[in-house]
Short mmCIF file of C-alpha atoms in Angstrom, two decimals:
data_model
loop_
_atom_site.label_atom_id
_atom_site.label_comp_id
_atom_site.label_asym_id
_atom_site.label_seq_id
_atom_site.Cartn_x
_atom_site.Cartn_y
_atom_site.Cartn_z
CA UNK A 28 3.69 2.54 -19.37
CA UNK A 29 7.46 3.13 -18.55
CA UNK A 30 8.23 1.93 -15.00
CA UNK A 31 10.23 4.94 -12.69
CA UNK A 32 14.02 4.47 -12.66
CA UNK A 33 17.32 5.49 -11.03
CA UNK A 34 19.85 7.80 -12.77
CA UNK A 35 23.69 7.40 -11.95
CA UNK A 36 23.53 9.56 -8.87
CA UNK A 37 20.77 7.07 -7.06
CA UNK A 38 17.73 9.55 -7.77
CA UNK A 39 14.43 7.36 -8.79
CA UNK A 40 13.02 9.73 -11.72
CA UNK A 41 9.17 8.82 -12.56
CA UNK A 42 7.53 9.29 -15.81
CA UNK A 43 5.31 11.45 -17.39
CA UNK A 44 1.41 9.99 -16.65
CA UNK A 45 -0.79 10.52 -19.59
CA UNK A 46 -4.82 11.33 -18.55
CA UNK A 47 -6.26 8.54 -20.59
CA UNK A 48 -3.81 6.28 -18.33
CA UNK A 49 -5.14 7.76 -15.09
CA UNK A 50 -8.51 7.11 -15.56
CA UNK A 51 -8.01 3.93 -16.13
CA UNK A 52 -5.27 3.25 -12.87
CA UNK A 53 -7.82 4.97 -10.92
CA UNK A 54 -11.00 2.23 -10.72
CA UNK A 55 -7.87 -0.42 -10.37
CA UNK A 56 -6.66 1.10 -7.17
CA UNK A 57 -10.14 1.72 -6.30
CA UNK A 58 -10.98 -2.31 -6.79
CA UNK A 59 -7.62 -3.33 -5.05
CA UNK A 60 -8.89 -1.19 -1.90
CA UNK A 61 -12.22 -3.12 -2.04
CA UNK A 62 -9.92 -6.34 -2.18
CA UNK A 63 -8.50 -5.14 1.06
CA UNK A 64 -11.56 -5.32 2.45
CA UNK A 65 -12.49 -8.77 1.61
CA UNK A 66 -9.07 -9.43 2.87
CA UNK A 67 -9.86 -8.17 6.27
CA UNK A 68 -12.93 -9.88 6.18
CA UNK A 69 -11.35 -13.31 5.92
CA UNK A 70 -8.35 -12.77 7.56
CA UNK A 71 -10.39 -11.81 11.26
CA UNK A 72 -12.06 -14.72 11.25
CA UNK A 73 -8.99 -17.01 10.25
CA UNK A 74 -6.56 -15.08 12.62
CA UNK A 75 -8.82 -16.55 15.54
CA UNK A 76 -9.06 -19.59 14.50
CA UNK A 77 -5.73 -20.68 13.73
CA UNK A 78 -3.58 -17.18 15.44
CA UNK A 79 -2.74 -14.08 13.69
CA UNK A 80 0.74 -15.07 12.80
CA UNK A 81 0.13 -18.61 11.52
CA UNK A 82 -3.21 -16.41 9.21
CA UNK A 83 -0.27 -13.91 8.39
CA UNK A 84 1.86 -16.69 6.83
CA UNK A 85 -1.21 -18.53 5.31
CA UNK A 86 -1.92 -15.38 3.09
CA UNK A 87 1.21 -14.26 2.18
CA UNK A 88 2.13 -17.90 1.31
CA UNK A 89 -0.37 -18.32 -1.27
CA UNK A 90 0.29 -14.90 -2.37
CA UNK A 91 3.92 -15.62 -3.01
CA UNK A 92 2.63 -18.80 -4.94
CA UNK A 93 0.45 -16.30 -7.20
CA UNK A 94 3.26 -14.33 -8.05
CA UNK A 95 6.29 -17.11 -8.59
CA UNK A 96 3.05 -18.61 -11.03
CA UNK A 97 2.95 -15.03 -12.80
CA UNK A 98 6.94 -14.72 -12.83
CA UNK A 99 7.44 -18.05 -14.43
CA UNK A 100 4.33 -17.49 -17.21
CA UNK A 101 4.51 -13.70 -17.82
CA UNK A 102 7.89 -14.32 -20.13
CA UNK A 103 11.40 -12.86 -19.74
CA UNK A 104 11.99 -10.20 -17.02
CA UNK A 105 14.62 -8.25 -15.64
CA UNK A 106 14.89 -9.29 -12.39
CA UNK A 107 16.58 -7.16 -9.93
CA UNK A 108 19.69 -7.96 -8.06
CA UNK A 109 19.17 -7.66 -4.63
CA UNK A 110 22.45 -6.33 -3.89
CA UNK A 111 22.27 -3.81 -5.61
CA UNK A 112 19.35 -1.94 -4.24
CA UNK A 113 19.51 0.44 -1.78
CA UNK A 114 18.58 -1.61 1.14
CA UNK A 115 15.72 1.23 2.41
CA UNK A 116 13.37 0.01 -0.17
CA UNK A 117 13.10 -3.20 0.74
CA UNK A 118 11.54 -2.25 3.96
CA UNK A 119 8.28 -3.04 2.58
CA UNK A 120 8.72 -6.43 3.15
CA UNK A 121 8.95 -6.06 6.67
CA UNK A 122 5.81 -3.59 6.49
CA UNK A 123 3.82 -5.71 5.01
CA UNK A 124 3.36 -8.16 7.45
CA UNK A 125 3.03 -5.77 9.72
CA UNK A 126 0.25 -4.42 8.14
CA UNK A 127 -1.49 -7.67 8.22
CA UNK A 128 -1.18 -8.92 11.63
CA UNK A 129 -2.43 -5.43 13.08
CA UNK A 130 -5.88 -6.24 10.33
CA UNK A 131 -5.73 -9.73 11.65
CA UNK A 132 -5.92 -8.54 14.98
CA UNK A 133 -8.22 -5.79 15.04
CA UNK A 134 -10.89 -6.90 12.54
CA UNK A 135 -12.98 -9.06 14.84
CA UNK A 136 -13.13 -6.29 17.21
CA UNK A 137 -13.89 -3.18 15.71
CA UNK A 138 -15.18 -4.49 12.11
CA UNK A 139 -14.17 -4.60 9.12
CA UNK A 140 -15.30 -0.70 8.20
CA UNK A 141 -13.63 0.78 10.86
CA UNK A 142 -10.33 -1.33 10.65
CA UNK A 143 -10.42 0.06 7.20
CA UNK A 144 -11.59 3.78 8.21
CA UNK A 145 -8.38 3.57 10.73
CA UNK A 146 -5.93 2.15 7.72
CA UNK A 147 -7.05 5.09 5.48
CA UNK A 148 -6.46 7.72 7.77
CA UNK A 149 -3.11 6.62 8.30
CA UNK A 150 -2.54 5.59 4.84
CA UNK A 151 -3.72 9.29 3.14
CA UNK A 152 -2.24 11.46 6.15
CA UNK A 153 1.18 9.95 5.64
CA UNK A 154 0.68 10.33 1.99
CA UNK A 155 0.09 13.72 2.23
CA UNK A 156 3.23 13.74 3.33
CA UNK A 157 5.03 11.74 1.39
CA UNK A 158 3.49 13.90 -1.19
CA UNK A 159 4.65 16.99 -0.09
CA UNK A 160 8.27 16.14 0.58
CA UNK A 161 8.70 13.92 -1.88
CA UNK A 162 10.26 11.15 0.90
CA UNK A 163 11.30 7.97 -0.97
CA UNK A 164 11.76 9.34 -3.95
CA UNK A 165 8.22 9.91 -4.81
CA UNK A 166 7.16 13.26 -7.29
CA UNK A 167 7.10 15.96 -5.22
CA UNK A 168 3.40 17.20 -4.60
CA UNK A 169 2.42 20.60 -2.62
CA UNK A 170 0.26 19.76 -0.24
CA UNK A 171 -2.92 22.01 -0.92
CA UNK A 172 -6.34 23.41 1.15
CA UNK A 173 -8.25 20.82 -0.78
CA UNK A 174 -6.05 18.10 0.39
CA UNK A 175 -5.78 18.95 3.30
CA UNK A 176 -9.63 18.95 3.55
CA UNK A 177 -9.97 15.56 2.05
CA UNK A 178 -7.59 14.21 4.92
CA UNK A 179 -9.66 16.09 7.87
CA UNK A 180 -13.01 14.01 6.43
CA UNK A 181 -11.40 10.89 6.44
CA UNK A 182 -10.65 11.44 10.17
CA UNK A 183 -13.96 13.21 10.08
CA UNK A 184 -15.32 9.62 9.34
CA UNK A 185 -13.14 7.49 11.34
CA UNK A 186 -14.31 9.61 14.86
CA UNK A 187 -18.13 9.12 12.95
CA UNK A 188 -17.91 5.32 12.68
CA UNK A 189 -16.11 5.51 16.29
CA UNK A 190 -18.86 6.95 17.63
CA UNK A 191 -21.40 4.38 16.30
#
C-alpha cells in the first residue's frame, strides 16, 4: 500500500485503492470504531474518578508508550521532520485531546451509545464535506443523494436514541 505524498508545489496526491484492499480496510475501520466504544466505556467511569483531564493524560500516555514500543521494533522508518511540515496538519494533536475530554465528559451522562450516535453525526456530516471539497488535501468526492441520505439517518438515529 503506497502511503499519499506531497509533490514540489505542497499538493498531498493519494494513491490509487485497489478493491481487494478495500474490503479488507473496511472491517478494520469498522473494529477501530467498536474500539472507540470500549474507549468511552472506560474512559466515563475513569474521568470521574480521577477528572477528565488527569483520564485524558492517562490514555494518551499509555498510548504514546504503544507506539514509541512499535517505532523502536517495527525496523527503520522515515521519520518526518517536524519543521518541515506544514504546520496545519499537525492540528490533530490538539484535536485529539479534545476529542477525548468532551467523551470523558459526556459518557456518564448520556451513555455510551448516544455519546457515540453524537460523535458520528459530527464525524460523517463534516466528512461529507471534507469529501466534497476536498479540504485538507483529501480526494475530492461529489457529495451524492445517497450520501446525503446516509447522513440524514445518522441524525435520524441520534434524535431516536435522544428521544429514548
Amino acid at each position: 500500500m503506497q502511503s499519499p505524498s506531497i509533490d514540489n508545489a505542497g499538493v498531498i496526491t493519494t494513491p490509487t485503492t485497489k478493491p481487494g484492499l478495500r474490503l479488507l480496510l473496511l472491517p478494520l475501520v469498522i473494529l477501530a470504531g467498536m474500539g472507540l466504544s470500549v474507549e468511552a466505556g472506560l474512559l466515563g467511569p475513569l474521568g470521574v474518578q480521577v477528572g477528565h483531564l488527569w483520564a485524558t493524560l492517562s490514555i494518551f500516555g499509555v498510548g504514546s508508550a504503544i507506539l514509541f514500543l512499535l517505532l523502536l521494533f517495527s525496523g527503520k522508518q522515515q521519520g518526518p521532520a517536524l519543521s518541515e511540515l506544514p504546520r496545519w496538519q499537525l492540528i490533530g494533536g490538539f484535536l485529539g485531546p479534545i476529542y477525548v475530554v468532551v467523551l470523558t465528559m459526556a459518557t456518564p451522562h448520556i451513555g455510551v451509545a448516544m455519546t457515540m450516535i453524537a460523535i458520528l453525526s459530527g464525524q460523517v456530516g463534516k466528512s461529507v464535506l471534507i469529501d466534497h471539497f476536498g479540504w485538507f488535501g483529501a480526494t475530492r468526492k461529489k457529495v451524492n443523494g445517497e450520501r446525503w441520505l446516509a447522513l440524514l439517518l445518522i441524525v435520524a438515529a441520534l434524535v431516536l436514541s435522544a428521544r429514548g
